[in-house]
Amino acid sequence: MTVRASAPPPLAVATLGWPRIGPRRELKTALEAFWAGRSSATELLDAAAALRAASWARQQGLGADILPSGDFSLYDHVLDTAVTVGAIPPEYGWRGGPVDLATVFALARGTRGRPGGDLPALEMTKWFDTNYHYLVPELSRDQRFELASTAVVDQTAEALAMGFRPRPVFLGPVTFLRLSKPRGGHFDTLELLPALLPVYVALLRRLESLGIGAVQIDEPRLVLDLDEAERNAFRTAYATFARELPGLAITLTAWFGPLGDNLDLALALPVAGLHLDLVRGSDQLEQVLARLPEGRRLSLGVVDGRNVWRADLVALLDRLEPVVARWGAERLELAPSCSLLHVPIDLALEEGLDPVIAGGLAFAVQKVEELAILRRALLRGRAAVADRLEAAGEALRRLRADPRRFDPRVRARTAAVGAEDLRRHSPYPRRRGAQRANLALPLFPTTTIGSFPQTPEVRRARAAHARGTISEGDYEAFLRAEIVRAIRWQERAGLDVLVHGEFERNDMVQYFAERLAGFLVTRHGWVQSYGSRCVRPPILFGDVDRPKPMTVETATYAQSCTDRPVKGMLTGPVTMVQWSFVRDDLPKDEVCRQVALALRDEVRDLEAAGIRIVQIDEPALREGLPLRRAERAAYLDWAVACFRLASSGVADATQIHTHMCYSEFNDIIEAIAALDADVISIEAARSKMELLEAFTRFRYPNEIGPGVYDIHSPRTPSVAEMVRLLEIACERLAPEQIWVNPDCGLKTRSWEEVEPAITNMVEAARAMRRRYAPS
């Protein structure tokens, strides 16, 4: 095929990327059936192809002119990029040629029962400042690249065969290298760019051979602070593409913020088009237009791809009409601010939502509809869509006037917060003595992060309770039986600090959102976190308050079942805000203070009820860090203050824990110390304790539980493997500082996986005690 796709129409609507999971999480179902051995690889791939076909048809039907191909992934698009270029560590057994599904999922999930030993999964961390997780590619200094997968080519061919007009999309080479980690010694991964670029060129030529004339290359690294090496890497990469593929139109996307001081660099790159995030970087449009090179196309990201609120279409038209009049519709595209991966698929699936709030929402389907309305209004005039504009405007007016958005008592309490509310009674060294006397724990105390397996029985009981087919009393009796079972098992396993298991909780954020005023929870508002893991972010629409205690009854019941301490389990204020779709009419720090005050009341009530340890999880603290260094101090100031506001109302003898997962801590270690939590548990198993280096350099004074069990992989680590991780930890920390725990909660694993892993973990702790405290 040699005929190139025709030029896009004026003011073409491009979606940039579509949610992969399917309207009813069909991808999750297909993946988990395959992993469990209930379906074949052919059935999995057929299900994936059906999802892609339905997505293209739906986007086109909504009015999208440019459809992405290659945005679909069975697990993660960064992993797909690594597989595409053959960046597969040698221990996974790949020796060249096409990469099979077994290798892909070994990289993603690890292996167990493999001849020669189990393999861990690749390290996982957050995708920029989102709640999406990507797998971190590992590159050696002598890394060799080759075109090992043509998935993006194959998906593009699929779309063409169905009559769609696709624009292939994939991760750019500079961002890919910067997201990767060096192995076998530290070096700058950008040194590998000359070896990587020929593979990208080969991939682009394959796409050209299909008749593709335009591609989308995502380089979100462009919105970060860049050093000169990175700037030169961008120049080299895109000069190479322009030289080797002079007829290919590349649209370069830079999202999650403004280009800032990288604007001149982006405009100087020899590409056909540039995408701007005009939601997070709304002020950059005029600067870009003033310097836009002749003939360059501009993609205007005007609808929020990261949040679920309806766009103000009239305000957007006021802004866009002069731009179209000046520059012409032929040079412009309309798009969301970023890929729609980060929002739910379709608001129409929701039943029973409050009509006022629902009227102010837009999921992926509705966002493309908004773009289509804007396009029609800009090309034909507002009168052509007058009814749609009026309906959208009325929905926004009703939402903004809703009295539930403003609670005078909450606003007054937030305004009254003072410095004394942010401090514990005593500094940590004094608290440590009181807590050790209160808890009497051994060296290397063992615990888990909070949740235990959500078995089919647990899920069925919760669903039946939600449907009203079992009574409140029967459901409570079921939960109490599960708590007793979990407590007894933890006692037999030898854990020192216990948890109740969180069987009543569907999600660590949603559970609290259902109990706090100001939040709304959807039924089908799923987004992908990683692989088959999906979450339903709550919608934070109004002022936040706690009508009554949320966890006290459950925690005190669990504590009544054992003499060992049981942790009270809460989700922290920053994570509640970061993992929700947050209202856009108040500063985020003010919203977070409201949540912190509600949690402060819960912490105090737990302490009053006899709970001696309260864990306030903040896995999203690092994720919320602004991408630009100049903005980070202000964020960390209010984020730390909100955690301290939630946690500081207790006595010295009450131990405050927090948990963080899949984060790079080097640039926030001072803020972590400023949280003043007595104990922090972190993900560390996949990184083989590398994440502890930041705590070591900083001389972190409080206690730390570096994870020794990677719960995102089905494999069971051995006692020796965990002991080795704890030995590394002891090289960097004092033994008295170290707790022993998994990386994260255990809800996604089965009891058959959890029991041997936790048993090994406890035995590893005992081995360390024999070494460091033989008496």
PDB file of C-alpha atoms in Angstrom, residues 388-505:
ATOM      1  CA  ARG A 388     -25.961  22.482  22.753  1.00  0.00           C
ATOM      2  CA  LEU A 389     -24.218  25.599  24.042  1.00  0.00           C
ATOM      3  CA  GLU A 390     -27.258  26.647  26.036  1.00  0.00           C
ATOM      4  CA  ALA A 391     -27.687  23.206  27.588  1.00  0.00           C
ATOM      5  CA  ALA A 392     -24.002  23.042  28.533  1.00  0.00           C
ATOM      6  CA  GLY A 393     -24.089  26.532  29.997  1.00  0.00           C
ATOM      7  CA  GLU A 394     -27.205  25.833  32.039  1.00  0.00           C
ATOM      8  CA  ALA A 395     -25.651  22.653  33.450  1.00  0.00           C
ATOM      9  CA  LEU A 396     -22.593  24.611  34.585  1.00  0.00           C
ATOM     10  CA  ARG A 397     -24.717  27.358  36.118  1.00  0.00           C
ATOM     11  CA  ARG A 398     -26.708  24.827  38.152  1.00  0.00           C
ATOM     12  CA  LEU A 399     -23.543  23.136  39.383  1.00  0.00           C
ATOM     13  CA  ARG A 400     -21.876  26.385  40.404  1.00  0.00           C
ATOM     14  CA  ALA A 401     -24.963  27.529  42.308  1.00  0.00           C
ATOM     15  CA  ASP A 402     -25.457  24.268  44.200  1.00  0.00           C
ATOM     16  CA  PRO A 403     -25.477  25.049  47.960  1.00  0.00           C
ATOM     17  CA  ARG A 404     -23.659  21.783  48.761  1.00  0.00           C
ATOM     18  CA  ARG A 405     -20.515  23.284  47.299  1.00  0.00           C
ATOM     19  CA  PHE A 406     -20.220  25.722  50.215  1.00  0.00           C
ATOM     20  CA  ASP A 407     -20.397  24.872  53.931  1.00  0.00           C
ATOM     21  CA  PRO A 408     -19.772  27.952  56.122  1.00  0.00           C
ATOM     22  CA  ARG A 409     -18.799  25.818  59.136  1.00  0.00           C
ATOM     23  CA  VAL A 410     -16.149  23.947  57.138  1.00  0.00           C
ATOM     24  CA  ARG A 411     -14.762  27.169  55.684  1.00  0.00           C
ATOM     25  CA  ALA A 412     -14.547  28.765  59.144  1.00  0.00           C
ATOM     26  CA  ARG A 413     -12.794  25.769  60.653  1.00  0.00           C
ATOM     27  CA  THR A 414     -10.280  25.639  57.816  1.00  0.00           C
ATOM     28  CA  ALA A 415      -9.541  29.344  58.171  1.00  0.00           C
ATOM     29  CA  ALA A 416      -8.889  28.901  61.900  1.00  0.00           C
ATOM     30  CA  VAL A 417      -6.088  26.336  61.512  1.00  0.00           C
ATOM     31  CA  GLY A 418      -2.921  27.558  63.242  1.00  0.00           C
ATOM     32  CA  ALA A 419       0.699  26.496  63.569  1.00  0.00           C
ATOM     33  CA  GLU A 420      -0.009  24.692  66.853  1.00  0.00           C
ATOM     34  CA  ASP A 421      -2.373  22.340  65.003  1.00  0.00           C
ATOM     35  CA  LEU A 422       0.523  21.099  62.873  1.00  0.00           C
ATOM     36  CA  ARG A 423       2.857  19.923  65.665  1.00  0.00           C
ATOM     37  CA  ARG A 424       3.013  16.781  67.796  1.00  0.00           C
ATOM     38  CA  HIS A 425       3.375  17.377  71.537  1.00  0.00           C
ATOM     39  CA  SER A 426       7.021  16.244  71.605  1.00  0.00           C
ATOM     40  CA  PRO A 427       9.834  15.677  69.109  1.00  0.00           C
ATOM     41  CA  TYR A 428      10.380  12.175  67.734  1.00  0.00           C
ATOM     42  CA  PRO A 429      13.167  11.028  70.101  1.00  0.00           C
ATOM     43  CA  ARG A 430      10.915  11.618  73.107  1.00  0.00           C
ATOM     44  CA  ARG A 431       7.908  10.037  71.383  1.00  0.00           C
ATOM     45  CA  ARG A 432       9.980   6.969  70.499  1.00  0.00           C
ATOM     46  CA  GLY A 433      10.555   6.131  74.138  1.00  0.00           C
ATOM     47  CA  ALA A 434       6.884   6.499  74.993  1.00  0.00           C
ATOM     48  CA  GLN A 435       5.871   4.323  72.043  1.00  0.00           C
ATOM     49  CA  ARG A 436       8.355   1.565  72.797  1.00  0.00           C
ATOM     50  CA  ALA A 437       7.064   1.396  76.336  1.00  0.00           C
ATOM     51  CA  ASN A 438       3.479   1.364  75.089  1.00  0.00           C
ATOM     52  CA  LEU A 439       3.960  -1.260  72.346  1.00  0.00           C
ATOM     53  CA  ALA A 440       6.848  -3.488  73.562  1.00  0.00           C
ATOM     54  CA  LEU A 441       7.774  -4.633  70.048  1.00  0.00           C
ATOM     55  CA  PRO A 442      10.843  -6.724  69.149  1.00  0.00           C
ATOM     56  CA  LEU A 443      13.699  -5.695  66.885  1.00  0.00           C
ATOM     57  CA  PHE A 444      12.678  -5.843  63.211  1.00  0.00           C
ATOM     58  CA  PRO A 445       8.942  -5.697  64.012  1.00  0.00           C
ATOM     59  CA  THR A 446       6.727  -7.265  61.364  1.00  0.00           C
ATOM     60  CA  THR A 447       3.460  -5.976  59.973  1.00  0.00           C
ATOM     61  CA  THR A 448       1.511  -5.710  56.723  1.00  0.00           C
ATOM     62  CA  ILE A 449       0.417  -2.566  54.944  1.00  0.00           C
ATOM     63  CA  GLY A 450      -3.306  -2.949  55.571  1.00  0.00           C
ATOM     64  CA  SER A 451      -5.414  -5.017  53.198  1.00  0.00           C
ATOM     65  CA  PHE A 452      -5.677  -8.784  52.867  1.00  0.00           C
ATOM     66  CA  PRO A 453      -6.939 -10.729  49.831  1.00  0.00           C
ATOM     67  CA  GLN A 454     -10.326  -9.687  48.525  1.00  0.00           C
ATOM     68  CA  THR A 455     -11.537 -13.202  47.882  1.00  0.00           C
ATOM     69  CA  PRO A 456     -14.510 -14.025  45.626  1.00  0.00           C
ATOM     70  CA  GLU A 457     -16.536 -14.574  48.802  1.00  0.00           C
ATOM     71  CA  VAL A 458     -15.673 -11.091  50.075  1.00  0.00           C
ATOM     72  CA  ARG A 459     -16.520  -9.478  46.754  1.00  0.00           C
ATOM     73  CA  ARG A 460     -19.792 -11.393  46.478  1.00  0.00           C
ATOM     74  CA  ALA A 461     -20.860 -10.400  49.978  1.00  0.00           C
ATOM     75  CA  ARG A 462     -20.055  -6.747  49.370  1.00  0.00           C
ATOM     76  CA  ALA A 463     -21.934  -6.784  46.055  1.00  0.00           C
ATOM     77  CA  ALA A 464     -24.934  -8.467  47.675  1.00  0.00           C
ATOM     78  CA  HIS A 465     -24.936  -5.857  50.426  1.00  0.00           C
ATOM     79  CA  ALA A 466     -24.781  -3.065  47.835  1.00  0.00           C
ATOM     80  CA  ARG A 467     -27.758  -4.621  45.994  1.00  0.00           C
ATOM     81  CA  GLY A 468     -29.681  -5.030  49.227  1.00  0.00           C
ATOM     82  CA  THR A 469     -29.988  -8.818  48.897  1.00  0.00           C
ATOM     83  CA  ILE A 470     -28.422  -9.442  52.305  1.00  0.00           C
ATOM     84  CA  SER A 471     -29.286  -7.542  55.456  1.00  0.00           C
ATOM     85  CA  GLU A 472     -27.047  -5.099  57.247  1.00  0.00           C
ATOM     86  CA  GLY A 473     -26.801  -7.509  60.164  1.00  0.00           C
ATOM     87  CA  ASP A 474     -25.815 -10.469  58.000  1.00  0.00           C
ATOM     88  CA  TYR A 475     -23.194  -8.411  56.195  1.00  0.00           C
ATOM     89  CA  GLU A 476     -21.735  -7.148  59.457  1.00  0.00           C
ATOM     90  CA  ALA A 477     -21.594 -10.721  60.777  1.00  0.00           C
ATOM     91  CA  PHE A 478     -19.778 -11.818  57.619  1.00  0.00           C
ATOM     92  CA  LEU A 479     -17.211  -9.007  57.945  1.00  0.00           C
ATOM     93  CA  ARG A 480     -16.591  -9.783  61.613  1.00  0.00           C
ATOM     94  CA  ALA A 481     -16.000 -13.429  60.796  1.00  0.00           C
ATOM     95  CA  GLU A 482     -13.461 -12.411  58.135  1.00  0.00           C
ATOM     96  CA  ILE A 483     -11.732 -10.094  60.620  1.00  0.00           C
ATOM     97  CA  VAL A 484     -11.474 -12.853  63.227  1.00  0.00           C
ATOM     98  CA  ARG A 485     -10.108 -15.249  60.613  1.00  0.00           C
ATOM     99  CA  ALA A 486      -7.499 -12.682  59.528  1.00  0.00           C
ATOM    100  CA  ILE A 487      -6.491 -11.862  63.110  1.00  0.00           C
ATOM    101  CA  ARG A 488      -6.052 -15.533  63.984  1.00  0.00           C
ATOM    102  CA  TRP A 489      -3.996 -16.190  60.870  1.00  0.00           C
ATOM    103  CA  GLN A 490      -1.726 -13.207  61.596  1.00  0.00           C
ATOM    104  CA  GLU A 491      -1.197 -14.470  65.124  1.00  0.00           C
ATOM    105  CA  ARG A 492      -0.281 -17.941  63.841  1.00  0.00           C
ATOM    106  CA  ALA A 493       2.038 -16.414  61.232  1.00  0.00           C
ATOM    107  CA  GLY A 494       3.867 -14.523  63.989  1.00  0.00           C
ATOM    108  CA  LEU A 495       3.206 -10.957  62.884  1.00  0.00           C
ATOM    109  CA  ASP A 496       3.839  -8.372  65.588  1.00  0.00           C
ATOM    110  CA  VAL A 497       1.465  -5.581  64.547  1.00  0.00           C
ATOM    111  CA  LEU A 498      -1.810  -6.716  63.041  1.00  0.00           C
ATOM    112  CA  VAL A 499      -4.434  -5.246  60.710  1.00  0.00           C
ATOM    113  CA  HIS A 500      -8.125  -6.008  60.397  1.00  0.00           C
ATOM    114  CA  GLY A 501      -7.792  -6.768  56.664  1.00  0.00           C
ATOM    115  CA  GLU A 502     -10.028  -4.065  55.147  1.00  0.00           C
ATOM    116  CA  PHE A 503     -12.588  -6.571  53.869  1.00  0.00           C
ATOM    117  CA  GLU A 504     -15.269  -3.895  53.990  1.00  0.00           C
ATOM    118  CA  ARG A 505     -13.304  -1.604  51.671  1.00  0.00           C
TER     119      ARG A 505
END
